[in-house]
Amino acid sequence: MSNPSSFSITLYNHTGVTWGKYATTPTNGAAAQANGQAAPAVNTWQNVSVADGGSIAVAASNGSGNCQGQFMFEDSAKTTKFVVQYTVPNDSGDASVTFAADKDYPASIGMTDAWPDDLSGPSLSLSMAVYAGVAVTEWNSSNQARTAGYTVPAAGNPYKDDNARDVVNSMFQADIRSPNAVKHWYDQNTRNPYHPADYSGQIGGGGGALVAKMVSLWPSIGNATTGPDYPLISFLADFLVPTDTSQAPLVMYVPTLTYNGYSNGDDKGPIYGLTGYTAYPLAGNGTRFDSNAVQIFLTLFLAGAHFVNIQTDQDFQNVTDNANQANTGRDLYQAFKDAFADDGSQTGRHRCIGNSHYVFHSPEVNTQSWYYGGQMGEWASSGCGLLLSCLVGPTANGPYNTF
């Protein structure tokens, strides 16, 4: 005799529209009921009312096998559908709850107590936040664009209702981080600096939603001072351009690259030539910060760029930029440790057991690095910010720079 299976899913509406209709199409098991109401006939719309910010519970069972099928919501204006597909096995095997990725229902989800990799049967109970997704584009070999999937949009306040967690987790869906999402950016002609590939669809150098949020936290440019990302952003801003005017502001140097084609040999991948560096002074002319340079810094920072703070005397010996050749003497690695407690909190730091950046001769991994925040595990957790993988460490055992 087959085992029973069941599921109960509470959906929180963050789509910006009111859901006014509900329908279900079971493949195995009973039709899914919404808010305890009798399940409608298959593929027949039932009236509901779930306002933006509201929630609804959907449940179904199968006494002799898997629960499988889909249910959907339509907004009151009948312009958008949100289609949830589910499979719950009648054993401890993998379960799945996903949204159909289609332009007619561009939905993305954030799970409050699990994530798709962690779901299993035979009894499934979870909560999901539902968003109108942001399309992420990829390109085929003929440079034709298609939508690879949808990420969660950053809200005006991403620290409310765990939106920041949902944004970050949505970027790690399998379809979102396809190599084809990057290939389009290989050759950017004369763009300086090169624009990073955007797995979120929202970095958008020069004013995307995520950059705009970080700008709002940047001292003397923005006016926001709360949220788990603020301590790190304000720390970086104060290190780059100290409020103490006796300390020299820093200059960001970004590589100037030329695309030299693609190699299909053993070293398969894009080939670039380094033609120099472009200086972006972080300090403004008459203002504390140069807002354009800050925008560029944050765009690269959010996209995962690698930064090095040059702070050893020997690395200043061959500097040819006479205006910026003096060593400031500021140690970013030590300053980071001084600013953030080793307490594993969302606004503290925690040890990186080992990484491959600037591997020391002994040991064979860099064991002296620290992560900002308390994020651990494979998925972003409740209460987190948007900046969850900032790693800070020394480049050598002896006199070091900071990466």
CSV table of C-alpha atoms in Angstrom, one decimal:
chain,number,residue,atom,x,y,z
A,1,MET,CA,0.0,0.0,0.0
A,2,SER,CA,1.3,3.4,-0.9
A,3,ASN,CA,2.0,6.0,1.8
A,4,PRO,CA,0.0,9.3,2.0
A,5,SER,CA,1.4,12.7,1.3
A,6,SER,CA,0.3,16.2,2.0
A,7,PHE,CA,1.3,19.8,1.8
A,8,SER,CA,0.4,23.1,3.4
A,9,ILE,CA,1.8,26.3,1.9
A,10,THR,CA,1.2,29.9,3.2
A,11,LEU,CA,1.8,32.5,0.5
A,12,TYR,CA,2.5,36.1,1.4
A,13,ASN,CA,1.6,38.5,-1.4
A,14,HIS,CA,4.3,41.0,-2.3
A,15,THR,CA,3.4,41.4,-5.9
A,16,GLY,CA,1.9,44.9,-5.7
A,17,VAL,CA,-1.5,43.7,-6.9
A,18,THR,CA,-4.5,42.1,-5.3
A,19,TRP,CA,-5.2,38.4,-6.1
A,20,GLY,CA,-8.8,38.1,-7.0
A,21,LYS,CA,-9.1,34.6,-8.5
A,22,TYR,CA,-7.8,31.1,-7.6
A,23,ALA,CA,-7.7,27.9,-9.6
A,24,THR,CA,-6.1,24.5,-9.3
A,25,THR,CA,-5.0,21.6,-11.5
A,26,PRO,CA,-4.0,18.5,-9.6
A,27,THR,CA,-2.0,15.7,-11.3
A,28,ASN,CA,-1.9,13.4,-8.4
A,29,GLY,CA,-4.0,13.8,-5.2
A,30,ALA,CA,-6.9,16.0,-4.3
A,31,ALA,CA,-7.3,19.5,-5.6
A,32,ALA,CA,-5.6,22.2,-3.5
A,33,GLN,CA,-7.9,24.2,-1.1
A,34,ALA,CA,-7.3,27.9,-0.5
A,35,ASN,CA,-8.0,29.3,3.0
A,36,GLY,CA,-9.9,26.1,3.9
A,37,GLN,CA,-12.6,26.7,1.3
A,38,ALA,CA,-13.8,23.8,-0.8
A,39,ALA,CA,-11.5,23.2,-3.7
A,40,PRO,CA,-12.9,24.5,-7.0
A,41,ALA,CA,-13.5,22.2,-9.9
A,42,VAL,CA,-10.3,21.6,-11.9
A,43,ASN,CA,-9.3,24.6,-14.0
A,44,THR,CA,-12.3,26.6,-12.7
A,45,TRP,CA,-11.6,30.1,-11.2
A,46,GLN,CA,-12.8,30.7,-7.6
A,47,ASN,CA,-13.1,34.2,-6.1
A,48,VAL,CA,-10.6,35.1,-3.4
A,49,SER,CA,-9.2,38.4,-2.1
A,50,VAL,CA,-5.6,38.6,-1.2
A,51,ALA,CA,-4.4,42.2,-1.0
A,52,ASP,CA,-0.7,43.2,-1.4
A,53,GLY,CA,0.8,42.5,2.0
A,54,GLY,CA,-1.8,39.8,2.8
A,55,SER,CA,-1.5,36.1,2.8
A,56,ILE,CA,-3.4,32.9,1.9
A,57,ALA,CA,-3.0,29.2,2.9
A,58,VAL,CA,-3.2,26.4,0.3
A,59,ALA,CA,-3.3,22.7,1.2
A,60,ALA,CA,-3.8,19.4,-0.4
A,61,SER,CA,-3.3,15.7,0.3
A,62,ASN,CA,-3.1,12.3,-1.3
A,63,GLY,CA,-3.9,9.2,0.8
A,64,SER,CA,-2.2,6.8,-1.5
A,65,GLY,CA,0.7,8.4,-3.4
A,66,ASN,CA,2.4,11.7,-4.4
A,67,CYS,CA,0.8,15.1,-4.3
A,68,GLN,CA,1.5,16.8,-7.6
A,69,GLY,CA,0.0,19.5,-9.7
A,70,GLN,CA,-0.3,23.3,-9.8
A,71,PHE,CA,-2.4,26.1,-8.5
A,72,MET,CA,-2.6,29.7,-9.6
A,73,PHE,CA,-3.7,33.2,-8.7
A,74,GLU,CA,-4.8,35.9,-11.0
A,75,ASP,CA,-4.9,39.6,-10.1
A,76,SER,CA,-8.2,41.4,-9.9
A,77,ALA,CA,-7.6,43.1,-13.3
A,78,LYS,CA,-6.9,39.7,-14.9
A,79,THR,CA,-3.5,40.9,-16.3
A,80,THR,CA,-1.1,38.7,-14.3
A,81,LYS,CA,-1.0,35.1,-13.2
A,82,PHE,CA,1.2,33.5,-10.5
A,83,VAL,CA,1.4,29.8,-11.1
A,84,VAL,CA,2.8,27.5,-8.4
A,85,GLN,CA,3.9,24.0,-9.4
A,86,TYR,CA,4.4,21.4,-6.6
A,87,THR,CA,5.5,17.8,-6.2
A,88,VAL,CA,5.5,16.2,-2.8
A,89,PRO,CA,6.5,12.5,-2.8
A,90,ASN,CA,5.0,10.0,-0.4
A,91,ASP,CA,8.4,9.2,1.1
A,92,SER,CA,11.4,11.2,2.3
A,93,GLY,CA,12.5,12.0,-1.3
A,94,ASP,CA,12.9,15.4,-2.7
A,95,ALA,CA,9.9,17.7,-2.9
A,96,SER,CA,9.7,20.8,-5.1
A,97,VAL,CA,7.7,24.0,-5.1
A,98,THR,CA,8.5,26.4,-8.0
A,99,PHE,CA,6.9,29.1,-10.1
A,100,ALA,CA,6.4,28.6,-13.8
A,101,ALA,CA,9.0,31.0,-15.4
A,102,ASP,CA,7.0,32.8,-18.1
A,103,LYS,CA,6.6,36.4,-19.2
A,104,ASP,CA,2.9,36.2,-18.5
A,105,TYR,CA,3.6,35.4,-14.8
A,106,PRO,CA,7.1,36.7,-14.0
A,107,ALA,CA,7.1,35.5,-10.4
A,108,SER,CA,9.9,34.8,-8.0
A,109,ILE,CA,9.7,33.4,-4.5
A,110,GLY,CA,11.3,33.8,-1.1
A,111,MET,CA,10.9,31.0,1.4
A,112,THR,CA,10.8,31.9,5.1
A,113,ASP,CA,11.7,28.5,6.6
A,114,ALA,CA,13.2,26.5,3.8
A,115,TRP,CA,14.6,26.7,0.2
A,116,PRO,CA,14.0,24.4,-2.7
A,117,ASP,CA,17.2,22.3,-2.1
A,118,ASP,CA,15.9,21.5,1.4
A,119,LEU,CA,12.4,20.4,0.7
A,120,SER,CA,11.3,16.8,1.1
A,121,GLY,CA,8.2,14.7,1.6
A,122,PRO,CA,5.9,13.1,2.6
A,123,SER,CA,4.5,16.0,4.6
A,124,LEU,CA,5.4,19.5,3.6
A,125,SER,CA,4.6,22.7,5.5
A,126,LEU,CA,6.2,26.0,4.6
A,127,SER,CA,5.8,29.7,4.0
A,128,MET,CA,6.6,31.6,0.8
A,129,ALA,CA,6.8,35.3,-0.1
A,130,VAL,CA,5.6,35.9,-3.7
A,131,TYR,CA,7.0,38.7,-5.8
A,132,ALA,CA,6.5,40.0,-9.3
A,133,GLY,CA,10.0,39.0,-10.6
A,134,VAL,CA,12.7,41.0,-12.3
A,135,ALA,CA,13.7,39.4,-15.6
A,136,VAL,CA,17.3,38.3,-15.9
A,137,THR,CA,18.5,38.1,-19.5
A,138,GLU,CA,21.0,35.7,-21.2
A,139,TRP,CA,22.2,35.5,-24.8
A,140,ASN,CA,22.7,32.6,-27.1
A,141,SER,CA,25.6,32.1,-29.5
A,142,SER,CA,23.9,34.3,-32.1
A,143,ASN,CA,23.6,37.1,-29.5
A,144,GLN,CA,19.8,36.6,-29.3
A,145,ALA,CA,18.4,37.5,-25.9
A,146,ARG,CA,16.0,35.4,-23.8
A,147,THR,CA,14.8,35.5,-20.2
A,148,ALA,CA,16.7,33.0,-18.1
A,149,GLY,CA,14.5,33.5,-15.1
A,150,TYR,CA,13.3,36.0,-12.5
A,151,THR,CA,14.9,37.4,-9.3
A,152,VAL,CA,13.1,38.9,-6.4
A,153,PRO,CA,13.0,42.8,-6.7
A,154,ALA,CA,14.6,44.9,-4.0
A,155,ALA,CA,12.0,46.8,-2.1
A,156,GLY,CA,12.4,50.4,-1.1
A,157,ASN,CA,13.2,49.0,2.4
A,158,PRO,CA,14.8,45.6,1.8
A,159,TYR,CA,15.2,45.0,5.5
A,160,LYS,CA,11.4,44.8,6.0
A,161,ASP,CA,9.7,41.4,5.7
A,162,ASP,CA,13.1,39.8,4.9
A,163,ASN,CA,13.1,41.2,1.4
A,164,ALA,CA,16.9,41.3,1.5
A,165,ARG,CA,17.2,37.6,2.3
A,166,ASP,CA,14.8,36.8,-0.6
A,167,VAL,CA,16.7,39.0,-3.1
A,168,VAL,CA,20.0,37.3,-2.3
A,169,ASN,CA,18.5,33.8,-2.4
A,170,SER,CA,16.8,34.3,-5.7
A,171,MET,CA,20.1,35.0,-7.4
A,172,PHE,CA,21.2,31.4,-6.7
A,173,GLN,CA,18.5,29.7,-8.7
A,174,ALA,CA,20.1,27.4,-11.3
A,175,ASP,CA,18.9,29.2,-14.4
A,176,ILE,CA,19.9,32.7,-13.1
A,177,ARG,CA,23.6,32.1,-12.9
A,178,SER,CA,24.0,30.6,-16.4
A,179,PRO,CA,27.3,31.3,-18.3
A,180,ASN,CA,25.2,32.7,-21.1
A,181,ALA,CA,24.2,35.5,-18.8
A,182,VAL,CA,27.9,36.6,-18.8
A,183,LYS,CA,29.0,36.0,-22.4
A,184,HIS,CA,27.2,39.1,-23.7
A,185,TRP,CA,29.5,41.2,-21.6
A,186,TYR,CA,32.8,39.8,-22.9
A,187,ASP,CA,33.4,42.6,-25.4
A,188,GLN,CA,32.4,46.0,-24.1
A,189,ASN,CA,34.5,48.0,-26.6
A,190,THR,CA,35.6,51.3,-25.0
A,191,ARG,CA,33.5,51.1,-21.8
A,192,ASN,CA,35.5,52.2,-18.9
A,193,PRO,CA,35.2,50.6,-16.4
A,194,TYR,CA,33.8,47.4,-17.8
A,195,HIS,CA,30.3,46.8,-16.6
A,196,PRO,CA,29.9,43.6,-14.5
A,197,ALA,CA,27.5,40.9,-15.5
A,198,ASP,CA,24.4,41.3,-13.5
A,199,TYR,CA,22.9,38.1,-12.1
A,200,SER,CA,20.3,40.1,-10.2
A,201,GLY,CA,18.9,42.2,-13.0
A,202,GLN,CA,19.1,45.0,-10.6
A,203,ILE,CA,22.6,46.2,-10.1
A,204,GLY,CA,22.4,48.4,-13.2
A,205,GLY,CA,25.6,50.4,-12.9
A,206,GLY,CA,24.6,54.1,-12.6
A,207,GLY,CA,21.5,53.8,-10.5
A,208,GLY,CA,20.1,50.2,-10.3
A,209,ALA,CA,17.9,49.3,-7.3
A,210,LEU,CA,20.7,47.6,-5.4
A,211,VAL,CA,23.3,50.4,-6.0
A,212,ALA,CA,20.7,53.0,-5.2
A,213,LYS,CA,20.1,51.3,-1.8
A,214,MET,CA,23.8,51.3,-1.0
A,215,VAL,CA,24.1,55.0,-2.0
A,216,SER,CA,21.2,55.8,0.4
A,217,LEU,CA,23.4,54.3,3.2
A,218,TRP,CA,26.6,56.2,2.1
A,219,PRO,CA,27.5,59.0,4.6
A,220,SER,CA,27.0,62.6,3.3
A,221,ILE,CA,25.4,61.3,0.1
A,222,GLY,CA,22.4,59.3,1.4
A,223,ASN,CA,20.5,59.8,4.7
A,224,ALA,CA,19.7,56.2,5.8
A,225,THR,CA,21.5,55.0,8.9
A,226,THR,CA,19.7,51.8,9.8
A,227,GLY,CA,19.8,48.2,8.5
A,228,PRO,CA,22.4,45.4,8.7
A,229,ASP,CA,24.3,46.8,5.7
A,230,TYR,CA,24.8,50.3,7.1
A,231,PRO,CA,27.7,49.5,9.5
A,232,LEU,CA,29.8,48.0,6.6
A,233,ILE,CA,28.9,50.7,4.1
A,234,SER,CA,29.6,53.6,6.6
A,235,PHE,CA,32.9,51.9,7.6
A,236,LEU,CA,34.1,51.7,4.0
A,237,ALA,CA,33.1,55.3,3.3
A,238,ASP,CA,35.0,56.5,6.4
A,239,PHE,CA,38.0,54.5,5.5
A,240,LEU,CA,38.1,55.7,1.9
A,241,VAL,CA,37.5,59.4,2.7
A,242,PRO,CA,38.0,59.9,6.5
A,243,THR,CA,36.1,62.6,8.3
A,244,ASP,CA,39.5,63.6,9.7
A,245,THR,CA,40.7,65.9,6.9
A,246,SER,CA,44.3,65.4,8.0
A,247,GLN,CA,44.1,61.9,6.6
A,248,ALA,CA,44.4,61.6,2.8
A,249,PRO,CA,41.4,60.3,0.9
A,250,LEU,CA,42.0,57.3,-1.3
A,251,VAL,CA,41.9,56.9,-5.0
A,252,MET,CA,40.3,53.9,-6.7
A,253,TYR,CA,42.3,52.5,-9.7
A,254,VAL,CA,40.3,50.4,-12.1
A,255,PRO,CA,41.9,48.3,-14.9
A,256,THR,CA,41.4,49.4,-18.4
A,257,LEU,CA,40.8,46.3,-20.5
A,258,THR,CA,40.6,45.4,-24.1
A,259,TYR,CA,38.8,42.2,-25.3
A,260,ASN,CA,41.2,40.1,-27.5
A,261,GLY,CA,38.8,37.3,-28.5
A,262,TYR,CA,37.8,33.9,-27.1
A,263,SER,CA,40.0,30.9,-26.7
A,264,ASN,CA,38.5,27.4,-27.3
A,265,GLY,CA,41.7,25.6,-26.4
A,266,ASP,CA,42.9,24.2,-23.0
A,267,ASP,CA,42.6,27.8,-21.7
A,268,LYS,CA,39.0,28.1,-22.9
A,269,GLY,CA,37.5,31.5,-22.1
A,270,PRO,CA,37.7,35.2,-22.9
A,271,ILE,CA,41.1,36.8,-23.4
A,272,TYR,CA,41.8,40.4,-22.2
A,273,GLY,CA,44.7,42.8,-22.5
A,274,LEU,CA,45.5,45.2,-19.7
A,275,THR,CA,46.3,48.6,-21.1
A,276,GLY,CA,46.5,50.5,-17.9
A,277,TYR,CA,44.5,51.8,-15.0
A,278,THR,CA,42.0,54.7,-14.7
A,279,ALA,CA,42.0,56.7,-11.5
A,280,TYR,CA,38.8,57.5,-9.7
A,281,PRO,CA,39.4,59.8,-6.7
A,282,LEU,CA,36.8,59.1,-4.1
A,283,ALA,CA,36.9,62.5,-2.6
A,284,GLY,CA,34.9,65.2,-4.3
A,285,ASN,CA,36.0,68.7,-5.4
A,286,GLY,CA,34.4,70.9,-2.8
A,287,THR,CA,32.3,68.0,-1.4
A,288,ARG,CA,33.4,65.1,0.8
A,289,PHE,CA,32.8,62.4,-1.9
A,290,ASP,CA,32.8,62.3,-5.7
A,291,SER,CA,29.3,60.8,-6.3
A,292,ASN,CA,30.2,59.3,-9.7
A,293,ALA,CA,33.2,57.5,-8.2
A,294,VAL,CA,31.1,56.2,-5.4
A,295,GLN,CA,28.5,54.9,-7.8
A,296,ILE,CA,31.3,53.1,-9.8
A,297,PHE,CA,32.8,51.7,-6.6
A,298,LEU,CA,29.4,50.4,-5.3
A,299,THR,CA,28.5,48.9,-8.7
A,300,LEU,CA,31.8,46.9,-8.8
A,301,PHE,CA,31.5,46.1,-5.1
A,302,LEU,CA,28.0,44.7,-5.4
A,303,ALA,CA,29.0,42.7,-8.4
A,304,GLY,CA,31.8,41.0,-6.5
A,305,ALA,CA,34.8,42.8,-7.7
A,306,HIS,CA,38.2,42.2,-6.0
A,307,PHE,CA,39.6,45.3,-4.3
A,308,VAL,CA,43.1,45.6,-2.8
A,309,ASN,CA,44.1,48.4,-0.4
A,310,ILE,CA,47.7,49.2,-1.1
A,311,GLN,CA,49.3,49.9,2.3
A,312,THR,CA,52.9,48.5,2.3
A,313,ASP,CA,55.8,50.9,1.6
A,314,GLN,CA,57.4,48.7,-1.0
A,315,ASP,CA,54.3,48.9,-3.2
A,316,PHE,CA,54.6,52.7,-3.3
A,317,GLN,CA,58.2,52.8,-4.5
A,318,ASN,CA,57.3,52.6,-8.2
A,319,VAL,CA,54.2,54.8,-8.2
A,320,THR,CA,54.3,57.3,-11.0
A,321,ASP,CA,51.2,59.3,-10.1
A,322,ASN,CA,52.9,62.1,-8.2
A,323,ALA,CA,49.6,63.4,-6.8
A,324,ASN,CA,48.8,60.2,-5.0
A,325,GLN,CA,52.2,58.5,-4.3
A,326,ALA,CA,52.3,58.8,-0.5
A,327,ASN,CA,51.5,55.9,1.7
A,328,THR,CA,48.5,56.8,3.9
A,329,GLY,CA,49.6,54.2,6.5
A,330,ARG,CA,46.1,53.1,7.0
A,331,ASP,CA,45.7,49.3,7.6
A,332,LEU,CA,42.3,48.2,6.2
A,333,TYR,CA,42.6,44.7,7.6
A,334,GLN,CA,43.3,45.9,11.2
A,335,ALA,CA,40.7,48.6,10.9
A,336,PHE,CA,38.1,46.1,9.9
A,337,LYS,CA,38.8,43.9,12.9
A,338,ASP,CA,38.8,46.9,15.2
A,339,ALA,CA,35.4,48.1,13.8
A,340,PHE,CA,33.5,44.8,14.0
A,341,ALA,CA,33.3,42.4,16.9
A,342,ASP,CA,34.0,38.7,16.5
A,343,ASP,CA,30.5,37.8,17.7
A,344,GLY,CA,28.9,36.2,14.7
A,345,SER,CA,26.1,38.7,14.6
A,346,GLN,CA,24.6,40.3,11.5
A,347,THR,CA,26.7,43.4,12.1
A,348,GLY,CA,29.8,41.7,13.4
A,349,ARG,CA,32.3,39.4,11.8
A,350,HIS,CA,33.2,35.7,11.7
A,351,ARG,CA,36.3,33.8,10.8
A,352,CYS,CA,36.9,32.4,7.4
A,353,ILE,CA,38.4,28.9,8.1
A,354,GLY,CA,40.5,29.1,4.9
A,355,ASN,CA,40.4,30.6,1.4
A,356,SER,CA,42.5,30.6,-1.8
A,357,HIS,CA,43.2,34.3,-1.9
A,358,TYR,CA,46.9,35.2,-1.6
A,359,VAL,CA,47.8,31.7,-0.4
A,360,PHE,CA,50.6,31.8,2.1
A,361,HIS,CA,53.6,29.5,1.7
A,362,SER,CA,52.7,28.0,5.1
A,363,PRO,CA,49.9,27.2,5.6
A,364,GLU,CA,48.8,26.5,2.0
A,365,VAL,CA,45.5,28.5,2.5
A,366,ASN,CA,44.9,32.0,3.8
A,367,THR,CA,43.5,31.4,7.3
A,368,GLN,CA,43.7,35.0,8.5
A,369,SER,CA,40.6,36.3,6.8
A,370,TRP,CA,37.2,37.5,8.1
A,371,TYR,CA,33.7,37.8,6.7
A,372,TYR,CA,31.4,40.6,7.6
A,373,GLY,CA,28.2,39.6,9.3
A,374,GLY,CA,27.0,36.3,10.7
A,375,GLN,CA,25.8,34.6,7.6
A,376,MET,CA,26.6,30.9,7.5
A,377,GLY,CA,25.3,28.0,5.4
A,378,GLU,CA,24.1,27.8,1.8
A,379,TRP,CA,21.2,30.2,1.9
A,380,ALA,CA,20.7,33.7,3.3
A,381,SER,CA,18.9,33.6,6.6
A,382,SER,CA,16.2,35.7,8.2
A,383,GLY,CA,17.2,39.2,9.4
A,384,CYS,CA,20.2,39.5,7.0
A,385,GLY,CA,21.2,42.3,4.7
A,386,LEU,CA,22.2,42.4,1.1
A,387,LEU,CA,26.0,42.2,1.7
A,388,LEU,CA,26.7,38.6,2.8
A,389,SER,CA,30.0,37.6,1.3
A,390,CYS,CA,32.4,40.5,2.0
A,391,LEU,CA,35.7,38.8,2.8
A,392,VAL,CA,38.6,40.9,4.2
A,393,GLY,CA,42.1,39.5,4.7
A,394,PRO,CA,45.8,40.1,4.4
A,395,THR,CA,47.8,39.4,1.2
A,396,ALA,CA,50.9,38.0,3.0
A,397,ASN,CA,52.3,36.7,6.3
A,398,GLY,CA,54.8,39.6,6.5
A,399,PRO,CA,54.1,43.2,5.4
A,400,TYR,CA,50.8,42.9,3.7
A,401,ASN,CA,48.2,44.8,1.7
A,402,THR,CA,44.5,44.1,2.4
A,403,PHE,CA,42.0,42.5,0.0
